[in-house]
Coordinates of C-alpha atoms and ligand atoms in Angstrom, one line a residue:
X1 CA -43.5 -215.3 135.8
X2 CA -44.3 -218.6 134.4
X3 CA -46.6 -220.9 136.5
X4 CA -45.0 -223.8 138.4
X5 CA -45.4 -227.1 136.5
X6 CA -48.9 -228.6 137.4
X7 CA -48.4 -232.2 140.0
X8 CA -50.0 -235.3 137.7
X9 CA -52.0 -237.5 139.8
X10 CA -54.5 -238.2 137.2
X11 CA -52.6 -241.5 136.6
X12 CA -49.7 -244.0 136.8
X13 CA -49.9 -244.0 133.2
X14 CA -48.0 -240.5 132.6
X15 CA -45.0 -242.2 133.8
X16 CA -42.3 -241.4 131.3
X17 CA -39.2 -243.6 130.6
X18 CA -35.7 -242.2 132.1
X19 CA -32.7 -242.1 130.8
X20 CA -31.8 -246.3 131.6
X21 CA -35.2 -247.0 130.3
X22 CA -34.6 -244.9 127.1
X23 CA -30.8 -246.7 126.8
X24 CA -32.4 -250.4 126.5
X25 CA -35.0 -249.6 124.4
X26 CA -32.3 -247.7 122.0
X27 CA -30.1 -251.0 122.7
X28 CA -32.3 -253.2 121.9
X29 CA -31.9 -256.8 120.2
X30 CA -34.4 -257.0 117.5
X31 CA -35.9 -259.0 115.3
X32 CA -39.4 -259.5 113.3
X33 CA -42.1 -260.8 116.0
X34 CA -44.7 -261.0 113.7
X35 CA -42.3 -263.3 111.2
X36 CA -41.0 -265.7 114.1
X37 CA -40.4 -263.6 116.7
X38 CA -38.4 -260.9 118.4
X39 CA -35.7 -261.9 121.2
X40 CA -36.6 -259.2 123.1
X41 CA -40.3 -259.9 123.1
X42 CA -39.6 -263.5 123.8
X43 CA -37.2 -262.4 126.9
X44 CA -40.0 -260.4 128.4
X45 CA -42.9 -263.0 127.4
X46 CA -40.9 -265.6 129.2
X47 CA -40.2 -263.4 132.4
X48 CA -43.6 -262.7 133.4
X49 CA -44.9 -265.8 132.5
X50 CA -42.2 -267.1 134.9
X51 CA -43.3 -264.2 137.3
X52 CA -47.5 -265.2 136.9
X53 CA -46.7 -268.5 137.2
X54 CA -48.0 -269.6 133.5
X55 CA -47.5 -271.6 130.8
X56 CA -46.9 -269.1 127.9
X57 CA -47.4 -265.2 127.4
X58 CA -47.7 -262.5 124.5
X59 CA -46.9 -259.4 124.9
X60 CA -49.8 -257.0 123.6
X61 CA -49.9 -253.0 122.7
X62 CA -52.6 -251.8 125.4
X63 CA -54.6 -253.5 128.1
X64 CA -57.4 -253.0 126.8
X65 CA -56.2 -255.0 123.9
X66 CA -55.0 -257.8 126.2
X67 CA -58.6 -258.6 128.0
X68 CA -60.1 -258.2 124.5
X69 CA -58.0 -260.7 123.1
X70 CA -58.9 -262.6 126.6
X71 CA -62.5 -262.4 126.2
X72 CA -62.6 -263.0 122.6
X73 CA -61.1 -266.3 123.1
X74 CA -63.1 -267.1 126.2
X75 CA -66.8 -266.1 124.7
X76 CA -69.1 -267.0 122.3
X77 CA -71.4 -265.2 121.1
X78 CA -74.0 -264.1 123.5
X79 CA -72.4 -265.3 126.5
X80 CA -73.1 -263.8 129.7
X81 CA -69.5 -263.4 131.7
X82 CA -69.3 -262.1 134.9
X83 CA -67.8 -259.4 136.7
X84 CA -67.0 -257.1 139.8
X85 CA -69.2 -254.1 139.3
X86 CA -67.2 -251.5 137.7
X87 CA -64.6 -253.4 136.3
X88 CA -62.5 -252.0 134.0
X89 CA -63.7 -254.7 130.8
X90 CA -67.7 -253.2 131.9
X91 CA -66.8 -249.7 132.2
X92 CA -63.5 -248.6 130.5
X93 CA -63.2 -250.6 127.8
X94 CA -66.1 -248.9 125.3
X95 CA -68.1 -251.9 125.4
X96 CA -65.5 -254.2 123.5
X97 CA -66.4 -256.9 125.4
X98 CA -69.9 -256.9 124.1
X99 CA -69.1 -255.2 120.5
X100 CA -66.1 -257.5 119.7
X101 CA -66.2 -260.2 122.0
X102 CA -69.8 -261.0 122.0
X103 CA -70.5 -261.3 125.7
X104 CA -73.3 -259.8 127.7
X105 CA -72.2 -258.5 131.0
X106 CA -73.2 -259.3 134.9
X107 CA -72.0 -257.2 137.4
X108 CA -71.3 -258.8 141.0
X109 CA -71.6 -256.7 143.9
X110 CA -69.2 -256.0 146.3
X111 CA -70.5 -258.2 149.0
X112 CA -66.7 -259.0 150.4
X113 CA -65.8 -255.6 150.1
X114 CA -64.6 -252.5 148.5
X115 CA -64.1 -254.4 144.4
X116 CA -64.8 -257.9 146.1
X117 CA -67.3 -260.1 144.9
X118 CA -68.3 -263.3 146.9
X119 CA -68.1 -267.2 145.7
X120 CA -72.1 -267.2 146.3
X121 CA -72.7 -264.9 144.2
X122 CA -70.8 -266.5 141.2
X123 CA -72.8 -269.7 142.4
X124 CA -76.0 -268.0 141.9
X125 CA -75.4 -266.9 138.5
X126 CA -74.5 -270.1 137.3
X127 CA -77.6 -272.3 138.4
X128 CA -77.5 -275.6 136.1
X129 CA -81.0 -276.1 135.9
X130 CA -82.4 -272.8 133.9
X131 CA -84.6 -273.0 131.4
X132 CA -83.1 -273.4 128.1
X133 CA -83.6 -269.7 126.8
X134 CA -81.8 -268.3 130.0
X135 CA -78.2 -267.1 129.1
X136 CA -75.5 -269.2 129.7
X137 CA -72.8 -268.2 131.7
X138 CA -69.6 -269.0 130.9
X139 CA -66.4 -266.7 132.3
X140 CA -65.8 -265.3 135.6
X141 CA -63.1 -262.0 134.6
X142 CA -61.6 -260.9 137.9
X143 CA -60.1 -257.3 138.7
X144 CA -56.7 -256.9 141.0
X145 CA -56.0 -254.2 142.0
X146 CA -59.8 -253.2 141.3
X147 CA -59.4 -249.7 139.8
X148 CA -62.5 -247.9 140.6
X149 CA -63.1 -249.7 144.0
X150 CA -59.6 -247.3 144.5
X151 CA -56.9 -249.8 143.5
X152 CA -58.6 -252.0 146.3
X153 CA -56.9 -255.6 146.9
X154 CA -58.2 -258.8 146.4
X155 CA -56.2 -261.3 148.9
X156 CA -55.0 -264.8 148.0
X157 CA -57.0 -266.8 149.8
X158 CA -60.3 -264.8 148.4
X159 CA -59.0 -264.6 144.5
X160 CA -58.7 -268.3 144.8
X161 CA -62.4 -269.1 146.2
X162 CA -63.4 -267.4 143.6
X163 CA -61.8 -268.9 141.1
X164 CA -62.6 -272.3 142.0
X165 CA -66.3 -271.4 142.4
X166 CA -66.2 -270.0 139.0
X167 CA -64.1 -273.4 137.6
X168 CA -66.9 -275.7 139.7
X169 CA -69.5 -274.3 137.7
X170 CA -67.5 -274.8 134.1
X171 CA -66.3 -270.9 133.6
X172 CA -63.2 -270.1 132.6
X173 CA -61.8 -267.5 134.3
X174 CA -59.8 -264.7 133.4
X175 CA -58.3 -261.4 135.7
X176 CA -57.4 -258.2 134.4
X177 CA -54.2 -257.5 136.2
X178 CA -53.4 -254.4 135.2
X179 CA -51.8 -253.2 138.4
X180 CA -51.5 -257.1 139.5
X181 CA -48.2 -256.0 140.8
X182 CA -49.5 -253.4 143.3
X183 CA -51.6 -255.6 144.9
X184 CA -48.6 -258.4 145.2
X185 CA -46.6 -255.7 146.8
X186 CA -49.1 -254.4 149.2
X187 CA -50.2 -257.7 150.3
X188 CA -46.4 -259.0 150.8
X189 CA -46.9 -262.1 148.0
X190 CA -45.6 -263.2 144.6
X191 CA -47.6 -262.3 141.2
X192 CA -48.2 -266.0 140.9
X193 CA -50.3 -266.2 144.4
X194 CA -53.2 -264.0 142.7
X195 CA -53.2 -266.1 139.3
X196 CA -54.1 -269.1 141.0
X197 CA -57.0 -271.4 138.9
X198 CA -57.0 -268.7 135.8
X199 CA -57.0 -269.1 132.4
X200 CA -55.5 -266.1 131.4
X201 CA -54.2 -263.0 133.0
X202 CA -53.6 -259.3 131.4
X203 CA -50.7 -256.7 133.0
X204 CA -49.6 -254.2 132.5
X205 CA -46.2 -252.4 131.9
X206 CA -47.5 -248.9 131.4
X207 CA -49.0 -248.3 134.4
X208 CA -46.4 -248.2 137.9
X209 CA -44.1 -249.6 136.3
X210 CA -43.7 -247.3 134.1
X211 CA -42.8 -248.0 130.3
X212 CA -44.1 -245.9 127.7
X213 CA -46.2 -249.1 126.0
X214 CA -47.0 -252.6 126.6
X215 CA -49.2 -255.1 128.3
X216 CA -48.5 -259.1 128.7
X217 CA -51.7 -261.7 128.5
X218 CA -50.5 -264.9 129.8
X219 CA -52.1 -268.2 130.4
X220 CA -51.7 -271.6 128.9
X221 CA -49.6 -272.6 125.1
X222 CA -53.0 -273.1 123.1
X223 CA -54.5 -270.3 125.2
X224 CA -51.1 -267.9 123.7
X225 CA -51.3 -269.5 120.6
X226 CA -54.6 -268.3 119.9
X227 CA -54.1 -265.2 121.3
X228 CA -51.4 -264.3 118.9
X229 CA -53.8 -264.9 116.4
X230 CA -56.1 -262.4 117.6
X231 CA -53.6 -260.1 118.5
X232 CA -52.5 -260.1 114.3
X233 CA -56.4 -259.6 113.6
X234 CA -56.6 -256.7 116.2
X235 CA -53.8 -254.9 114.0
X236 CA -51.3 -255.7 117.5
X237 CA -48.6 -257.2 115.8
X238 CA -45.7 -255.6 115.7
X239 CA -42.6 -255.8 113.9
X240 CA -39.4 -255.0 115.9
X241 CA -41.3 -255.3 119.0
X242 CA -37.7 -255.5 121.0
X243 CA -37.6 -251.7 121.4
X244 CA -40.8 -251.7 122.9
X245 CA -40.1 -254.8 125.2
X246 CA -36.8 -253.8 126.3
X247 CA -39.1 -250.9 128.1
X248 CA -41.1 -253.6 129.2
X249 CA -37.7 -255.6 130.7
X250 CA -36.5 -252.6 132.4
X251 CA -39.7 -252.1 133.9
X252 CA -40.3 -255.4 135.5
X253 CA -37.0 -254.4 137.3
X254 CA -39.0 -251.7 139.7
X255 CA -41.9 -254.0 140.7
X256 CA -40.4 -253.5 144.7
X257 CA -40.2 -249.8 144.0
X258 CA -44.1 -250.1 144.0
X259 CA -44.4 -249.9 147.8
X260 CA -42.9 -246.2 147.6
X261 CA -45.8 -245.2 145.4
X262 CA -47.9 -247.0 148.4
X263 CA -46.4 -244.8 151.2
X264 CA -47.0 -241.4 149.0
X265 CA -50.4 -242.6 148.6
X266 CA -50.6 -243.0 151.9
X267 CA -49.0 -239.4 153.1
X268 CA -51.5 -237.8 150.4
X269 CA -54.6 -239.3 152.0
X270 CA -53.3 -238.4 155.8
X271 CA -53.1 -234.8 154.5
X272 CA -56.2 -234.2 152.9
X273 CA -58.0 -236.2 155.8
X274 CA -56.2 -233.3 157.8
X275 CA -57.4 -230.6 155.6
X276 CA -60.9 -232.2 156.7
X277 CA -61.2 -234.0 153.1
X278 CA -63.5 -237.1 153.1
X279 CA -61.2 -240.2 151.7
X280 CA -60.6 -243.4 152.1
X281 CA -57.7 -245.4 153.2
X282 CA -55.8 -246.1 150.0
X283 CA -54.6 -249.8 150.1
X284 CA -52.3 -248.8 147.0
X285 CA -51.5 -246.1 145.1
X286 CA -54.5 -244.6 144.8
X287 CA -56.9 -242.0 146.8
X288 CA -60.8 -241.7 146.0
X289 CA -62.0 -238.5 147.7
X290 CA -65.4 -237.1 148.0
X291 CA -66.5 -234.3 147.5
X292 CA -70.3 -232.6 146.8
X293 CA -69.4 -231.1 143.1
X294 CA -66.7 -233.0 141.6
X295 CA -66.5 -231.6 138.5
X296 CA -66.2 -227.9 140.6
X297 CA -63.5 -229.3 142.9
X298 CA -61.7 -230.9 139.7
X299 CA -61.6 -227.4 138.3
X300 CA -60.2 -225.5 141.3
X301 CA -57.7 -228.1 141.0
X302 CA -56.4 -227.8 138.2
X303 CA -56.1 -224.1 138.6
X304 CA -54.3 -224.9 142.0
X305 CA -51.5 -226.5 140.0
X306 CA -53.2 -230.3 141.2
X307 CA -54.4 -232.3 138.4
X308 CA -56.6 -235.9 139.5
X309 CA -59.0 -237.3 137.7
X310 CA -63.0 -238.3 137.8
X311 CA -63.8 -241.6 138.9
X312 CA -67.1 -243.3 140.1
X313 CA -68.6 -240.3 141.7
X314 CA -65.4 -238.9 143.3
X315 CA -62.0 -238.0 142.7
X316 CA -59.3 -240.2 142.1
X317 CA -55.8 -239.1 142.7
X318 CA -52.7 -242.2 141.9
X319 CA -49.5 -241.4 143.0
X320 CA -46.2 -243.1 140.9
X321 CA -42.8 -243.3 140.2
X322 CA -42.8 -239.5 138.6
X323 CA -44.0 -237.8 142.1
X324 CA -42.1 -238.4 145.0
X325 CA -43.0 -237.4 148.7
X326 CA -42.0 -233.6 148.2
X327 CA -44.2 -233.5 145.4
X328 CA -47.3 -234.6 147.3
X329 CA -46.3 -232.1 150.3
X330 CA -46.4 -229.5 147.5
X331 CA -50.0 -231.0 146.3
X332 CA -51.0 -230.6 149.7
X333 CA -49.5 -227.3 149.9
X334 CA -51.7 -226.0 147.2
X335 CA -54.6 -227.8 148.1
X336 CA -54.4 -225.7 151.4
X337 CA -53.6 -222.5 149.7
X338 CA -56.1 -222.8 147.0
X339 CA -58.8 -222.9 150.0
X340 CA -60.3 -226.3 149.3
Ligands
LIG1 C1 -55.5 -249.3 132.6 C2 -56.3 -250.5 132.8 C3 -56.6 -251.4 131.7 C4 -56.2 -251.1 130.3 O1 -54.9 -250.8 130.0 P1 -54.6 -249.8 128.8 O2 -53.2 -250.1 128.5 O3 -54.8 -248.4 129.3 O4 -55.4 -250.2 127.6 C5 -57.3 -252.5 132.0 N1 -57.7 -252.8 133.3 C6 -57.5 -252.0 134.3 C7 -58.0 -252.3 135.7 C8 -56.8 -250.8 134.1 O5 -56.6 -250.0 135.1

């Protein structure tokens, strides 16, 4: 007997395209976007700047190559930026931001909550009167949803404080919106409420929303304009890009669709509380748990037919468009059955 297929909640990222997906990437308009552009890329680049309420945006391969392109263009080098502790450009992005874009890092603590910095704490790192061999500070990079505070929320109102306190003391600012969209869809607001007094903002494509490839950095026209520069030097230019973006077109369509990734999130985190698991209240689609040995319990897992990942001490589970409710009742199932 073969085993049933294992249940994915390592990430939104296993997402795979369907079949409507697959058609408008196959149906593609194309053109050479490294040459003077692709239509398709320039469709997509123009919808989410429209959705983040920017000026201009580029589409990029990764993420991670979207807040490096950010960061390069925002730091010197040897200048200190500032960040939630944890953030994805301090922790998952191999150090680029120090290697490639030159900046030494500050965490902020979570003084406002889980991924949450406060405006006084971006005031006290950016004292004007330090001595002239102290660092000097010069971009605030924002997280939201903030990934390993459990795709935790920033609200409006608090993104914006922030941002101005960072802009009062002469940073620019920049937010790594990866899974922006969650957190416009939890909190019941537009993209462009979150992006308020940025510079530049990264999403992503390949996450929720499922296409197979593709992030967007938006911001200003000389801010895009550089950042297609970079984006050539990174080796992120690509040539019929259309195929890619019309991926990225089809999954800007299922933004809404994010709030039933929400409620499975949601069921999985009311049934392992009842299994007597220790987690927290997911604001999104995703469930940190915690457990005494979680490399053990990630192990027993897997063997259960469950497969999460490790993240900042505990174990992260993300629901998406690939499981539905019945597969998390199944989860739960073998959760129960596997004795953990
Ligand atoms: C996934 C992620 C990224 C990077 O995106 P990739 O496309 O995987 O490079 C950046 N920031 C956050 C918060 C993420 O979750």
């Amino acid at each position: 007997m073969t085993k049933p297929a294992p249940i994915d909640l390592r990430s939104d990222t296993v997402t795979r395209p369907d079949e409507q997906m697959s058609a408008a990437m196959a149906a593609a308009d194309v053109g050479d976007d490294v040459l003077d552009h692709d239509p398709t890329t320039r469709a997509l680049e123009e919808r989410v700047a429209a959705l983040l309420g920017t000026r201009s945006a580029l589409w990029v391969p990764s993420g991670t190559m979207g807040n490096l392109i950010a960061l390069c263009l925002h730091l010197r080098r040897g200048d200190r930026f500032l960040a939630p502790r944890g953030a994805h450009v301090l922790a998952h992005e191999l150090g680029s931001a120090a290697w490639l874009a030159g900046g030494m890092p500050e965490p902020l603590d979570w003084d406002a909550g889980p991924g949450r910095p406060v405006p006084a704490a971006v005031r006290a790192n950016t004292e004007p009167d330090t001595p002239y061999d102290a660092l000097r500070t010069t971009l605030l990079c924002l997280e939201n949803t903030h990934n390993e505070a459990g795709g935790a929320v920033v609200p409006p109102h608090e993104h914006a404080r922030l941002a101005a306190a960072a802009r009062d003391a002469g940073l620019r600012v920049h937010l790594d919106g990866a899974r922006l969209w969650n957190a416009s869809v939890a909190l019941g607001v537009p993209p462009a409420a979150l992006t308020v007094g940025v510079h530049s903002v990264q999403v992503c494509l390949s996450k929720g929303l499922g296409a197979p490839v593709g992030s967007v950095v938006a911001g200003g026209e000389d801010f895009v304009q550089e950042a297609r520069r970079v984006r050539k030097m990174l080796g992120g230019g690509v040539r019929q890009g259309g195929v890619l973006a019309a991926a990225g077109l089809r999954a800007l369509d299922r933004i809404d669709a994010l709030a039933e990734d929400h409620e499975t999130a949601r069921a999985l985190a009311d049934g392992l509380t009842e299994l007597g698991w220790e987690v927290g209240a997911p604001q999104t689609n995703m469930v940190l748990a915690s457990v005494p040995d979680t490399r053990l319990t990630l192990r027993r897992l897997r063997a259960a037919g469950v497969l999460a990942v490790p993240m900042a001490g505990a174990i992260r589970f993300v629901t998406h468009r690939d499981v539905g409710k019945a597969d998390v009742d199944t989860a739960l199932r073998r959760i129960r059955g596997a004795g953990l």
